[in-house]
Coordinates of C-alpha atoms in Angstrom, one line a residue:
Chain A
G1 CA -83.9 -0.3 -4.1
A2 CA -82.9 -3.8 -5.0
V3 CA -79.5 -4.9 -4.1
V4 CA -77.1 -7.6 -5.2
S5 CA -74.3 -8.6 -2.9
Q6 CA -71.2 -10.6 -3.5
H7 CA -69.0 -12.5 -1.1
P8 CA -66.2 -12.3 -0.6
S9 CA -65.3 -8.8 -1.8
R10 CA -61.7 -9.8 -2.1
V11 CA -59.9 -13.1 -1.9
I12 CA -56.2 -14.2 -2.2
C13 CA -55.5 -17.8 -2.8
K14 CA -52.7 -20.1 -3.7
S15 CA -52.3 -21.5 -7.1
G16 CA -54.1 -24.9 -7.4
T17 CA -56.8 -24.2 -4.9
S18 CA -60.5 -23.5 -5.6
V19 CA -62.4 -20.4 -4.7
K20 CA -66.1 -20.0 -4.4
I21 CA -67.8 -16.6 -5.0
E22 CA -71.4 -16.0 -4.0
C23 CA -73.8 -13.7 -5.6
R24 CA -77.1 -13.0 -3.8
S25 CA -80.1 -10.9 -4.7
L26 CA -81.2 -9.5 -1.4
D27 CA -84.8 -8.4 -1.8
F28 CA -86.0 -9.9 -5.1
Q29 CA -86.0 -13.2 -6.8
A30 CA -83.6 -13.7 -9.7
T31 CA -84.3 -16.6 -12.0
T32 CA -81.4 -15.5 -14.1
M33 CA -78.0 -14.2 -13.0
F34 CA -75.0 -13.4 -15.1
W35 CA -71.3 -13.7 -14.4
Y36 CA -68.7 -11.3 -15.8
R37 CA -65.0 -10.9 -15.4
Q38 CA -63.0 -7.7 -15.8
F39 CA -59.3 -7.6 -16.4
P40 CA -57.3 -4.6 -15.2
K41 CA -58.2 -1.5 -17.2
K42 CA -60.4 -3.6 -19.5
S43 CA -64.1 -3.9 -20.1
L44 CA -66.4 -6.5 -18.6
M45 CA -66.7 -9.8 -20.5
L46 CA -69.7 -12.0 -20.0
M47 CA -68.7 -15.5 -18.9
A48 CA -71.9 -17.3 -18.4
T49 CA -75.7 -17.1 -17.8
S50 CA -76.8 -18.8 -14.6
N51 CA -80.4 -20.1 -14.6
E52 CA -82.1 -21.2 -11.4
G53 CA -82.6 -25.0 -11.4
S54 CA -80.8 -25.7 -14.6
K55 CA -77.3 -25.7 -16.1
A56 CA -75.5 -22.5 -16.8
T57 CA -74.9 -21.4 -20.3
Y58 CA -71.3 -20.5 -21.0
E59 CA -70.0 -18.0 -23.5
Q60 CA -67.6 -19.2 -26.2
G61 CA -64.1 -19.6 -24.9
V62 CA -65.1 -20.0 -21.2
E63 CA -64.1 -23.3 -19.7
K64 CA -67.2 -24.7 -17.9
D65 CA -65.1 -27.2 -16.0
K66 CA -62.9 -24.4 -14.8
F67 CA -65.6 -22.0 -13.8
L68 CA -68.4 -24.0 -12.1
I69 CA -71.7 -22.2 -11.7
N70 CA -74.5 -23.3 -9.5
H71 CA -77.8 -21.5 -9.2
A72 CA -79.5 -23.5 -6.5
S73 CA -82.1 -21.0 -5.4
L74 CA -83.8 -17.9 -6.7
T75 CA -81.6 -15.6 -4.6
L76 CA -78.2 -17.3 -4.9
S77 CA -75.7 -18.1 -7.6
T78 CA -72.2 -19.3 -7.0
L79 CA -69.1 -19.2 -9.2
T80 CA -66.3 -21.6 -8.2
V81 CA -62.9 -21.1 -9.8
T82 CA -61.4 -24.6 -9.7
S83 CA -57.7 -25.2 -9.6
A84 CA -57.0 -21.5 -9.8
H85 CA -53.9 -20.1 -11.5
P86 CA -52.4 -16.6 -11.6
E87 CA -54.1 -16.0 -15.0
D88 CA -57.5 -16.4 -13.3
S89 CA -56.7 -13.3 -11.2
S90 CA -59.4 -10.8 -12.1
F91 CA -62.4 -8.8 -10.9
Y92 CA -65.6 -11.0 -11.1
I93 CA -68.9 -9.2 -11.2
C94 CA -72.3 -10.8 -11.1
S95 CA -75.6 -9.3 -12.1
A96 CA -79.2 -10.4 -11.4
R97 CA -82.2 -9.8 -13.5
E98 CA -85.4 -9.0 -11.7
G99 CA -88.5 -10.4 -13.4
L100 CA -88.8 -11.3 -17.0
A101 CA -87.9 -9.5 -20.2
G102 CA -88.2 -5.8 -20.8
G103 CA -89.0 -3.1 -18.4
K104 CA -87.2 -4.8 -15.5
T105 CA -83.9 -3.8 -14.2
Q106 CA -80.6 -5.5 -14.0
Y107 CA -78.7 -5.1 -10.8
F108 CA -74.9 -5.5 -10.6
G109 CA -73.1 -6.8 -7.6
P110 CA -70.1 -4.8 -6.2
G111 CA -67.6 -7.4 -7.5
T112 CA -65.1 -9.8 -6.1
R113 CA -61.4 -9.2 -6.7
L114 CA -59.5 -12.5 -7.0
L115 CA -55.7 -12.7 -6.7
V116 CA -54.1 -16.0 -7.3
L117 CA -50.5 -16.3 -6.1
Chain B
A1 CA -74.8 -10.8 -32.2
Q2 CA -74.5 -7.3 -31.0
S3 CA -71.3 -5.2 -30.6
V4 CA -70.6 -1.9 -28.8
T5 CA -67.9 0.6 -29.7
Q6 CA -66.8 3.4 -27.5
L7 CA -64.9 5.7 -29.7
D8 CA -62.7 7.3 -27.1
S9 CA -60.6 5.4 -24.7
Q10 CA -59.7 8.4 -22.7
V11 CA -61.3 11.9 -22.5
P12 CA -59.5 14.6 -20.6
V13 CA -61.7 17.5 -19.6
F14 CA -61.5 20.6 -17.4
E15 CA -63.7 21.1 -14.4
E16 CA -67.1 22.8 -15.3
A17 CA -66.6 22.1 -19.0
P18 CA -69.0 19.9 -21.0
V19 CA -68.2 16.3 -21.9
E20 CA -69.5 13.9 -24.5
L21 CA -68.8 10.2 -24.5
R22 CA -69.5 8.5 -27.7
C23 CA -71.1 5.0 -28.1
N24 CA -72.1 3.2 -31.2
Y25 CA -73.7 -0.2 -31.4
S26 CA -74.7 -2.8 -33.9
S27 CA -77.4 -5.4 -33.6
S28 CA -79.8 -7.2 -35.8
V29 CA -82.7 -6.9 -33.3
S30 CA -84.0 -4.1 -31.2
V31 CA -81.9 -3.3 -28.2
Y32 CA -81.9 -1.7 -24.8
L33 CA -79.0 0.7 -24.0
F34 CA -77.3 1.6 -20.8
W35 CA -74.5 3.8 -19.5
Y36 CA -72.6 2.7 -16.3
V37 CA -69.9 4.4 -14.3
Q38 CA -67.2 2.6 -12.4
Y39 CA -65.0 4.3 -9.8
P40 CA -61.6 2.8 -9.0
N41 CA -61.9 -0.6 -7.3
Q42 CA -65.6 -0.4 -7.2
G43 CA -68.5 -2.1 -9.0
L44 CA -70.8 -0.6 -11.6
Q45 CA -73.3 2.1 -11.0
L46 CA -76.2 2.7 -13.5
L47 CA -76.2 6.3 -14.9
L48 CA -79.2 5.9 -17.2
K49 CA -80.9 3.5 -19.6
Y50 CA -83.0 3.6 -22.7
L51 CA -85.7 1.0 -23.0
S52 CA -88.3 2.7 -25.2
G53 CA -90.1 6.0 -25.6
S54 CA -88.4 9.4 -25.6
T55 CA -85.0 9.2 -27.2
L56 CA -83.5 11.7 -24.7
V57 CA -82.8 10.0 -21.5
K58 CA -81.9 11.8 -18.3
G59 CA -79.9 10.0 -15.6
I60 CA -78.3 10.7 -12.3
N61 CA -75.6 13.2 -11.5
G62 CA -76.7 15.5 -14.4
F63 CA -75.9 13.1 -17.2
E64 CA -78.1 12.6 -20.2
A65 CA -78.0 10.5 -23.4
E66 CA -79.7 10.5 -26.7
F67 CA -80.7 7.4 -28.6
N68 CA -80.3 7.8 -32.3
K69 CA -81.6 4.7 -34.1
S70 CA -80.6 5.8 -37.6
Q71 CA -77.0 6.4 -36.5
T72 CA -77.1 3.5 -34.0
S73 CA -75.6 5.7 -31.4
F74 CA -76.2 6.4 -27.7
H75 CA -73.9 9.2 -26.7
L76 CA -73.6 10.4 -23.1
R77 CA -73.3 14.1 -22.2
K78 CA -72.9 16.3 -19.2
P79 CA -73.0 20.1 -19.5
S80 CA -70.6 20.8 -16.6
V81 CA -68.4 18.2 -15.1
H82 CA -67.0 18.0 -11.6
I83 CA -63.7 16.5 -10.3
S84 CA -65.8 13.7 -8.8
D85 CA -66.9 12.7 -12.3
T86 CA -63.4 11.2 -12.9
A87 CA -64.1 7.6 -13.5
E88 CA -64.5 4.9 -16.2
Y89 CA -67.7 4.9 -18.2
F90 CA -69.1 1.9 -19.9
C91 CA -71.8 1.8 -22.6
A92 CA -73.7 -1.4 -22.7
V93 CA -76.3 -3.1 -24.9
S94 CA -78.8 -5.8 -24.2
E95 CA -80.7 -7.3 -27.1
S96 CA -84.5 -7.4 -26.6
N97 CA -84.6 -11.1 -27.1
S98 CA -81.9 -11.8 -24.5
W99 CA -82.7 -9.3 -21.8
G100 CA -80.1 -9.0 -19.1
K101 CA -77.3 -10.4 -21.2
F102 CA -75.0 -7.4 -21.6
Q103 CA -72.4 -6.6 -24.2
F104 CA -70.1 -3.8 -22.8
G105 CA -68.0 -1.3 -24.7
A106 CA -64.3 -1.1 -24.0
G107 CA -64.9 1.9 -21.7
T108 CA -63.9 5.5 -21.7
Q109 CA -61.7 6.9 -18.9
V110 CA -62.8 10.5 -18.0
V111 CA -60.2 12.5 -16.3
V112 CA -61.4 15.9 -14.9
T113 CA -58.8 18.4 -14.0
P114 CA -59.1 21.7 -12.2

């Protein structure tokens, strides 16, 4: 079946540095990908919708300058956490939508755990 | 905008006993409904989904769920749980006019004991 991968699976960085997380659809084209974050023992919160070839759409309260999203190809979306701080530590999960609306499946990546020291 | 409510934050259950996890949603448009399971330090695994058709949906690992439009519910059930079913379970909704954009419930932690 279709697979979505994320890289890295785990990253530790110093406060003030930037971290890039990749989300790839391995055997299908994803015109739309979604980025979620999950705090410990909490649910997933949608951060933004990533559209291939256009700007991402951010949810209310998500800083677009803080969380840069680039969807440069039909199989790759990247999330860059800029000037990371300890409060950005979280589990980031992407998902990719295969095909257009209805009847198609959403695939979730395995997640990236970010720890900012 | 849609919302999802999982009524139980934690459900303790004995091995081989049945379990039901409750999920209610609200939306002004038609929706697609999902249940996902998350094991510790792992990503999400799809258990089952309702897109259309029969309101009783069967998924993996012996789970099933029933869509009740009048009660706006999508409760998850398993007739006999195993220790390995200990995990966090999330109900999710995607509105038909914004397919793929998920709203997740707060999650229900299922703890299966011998």
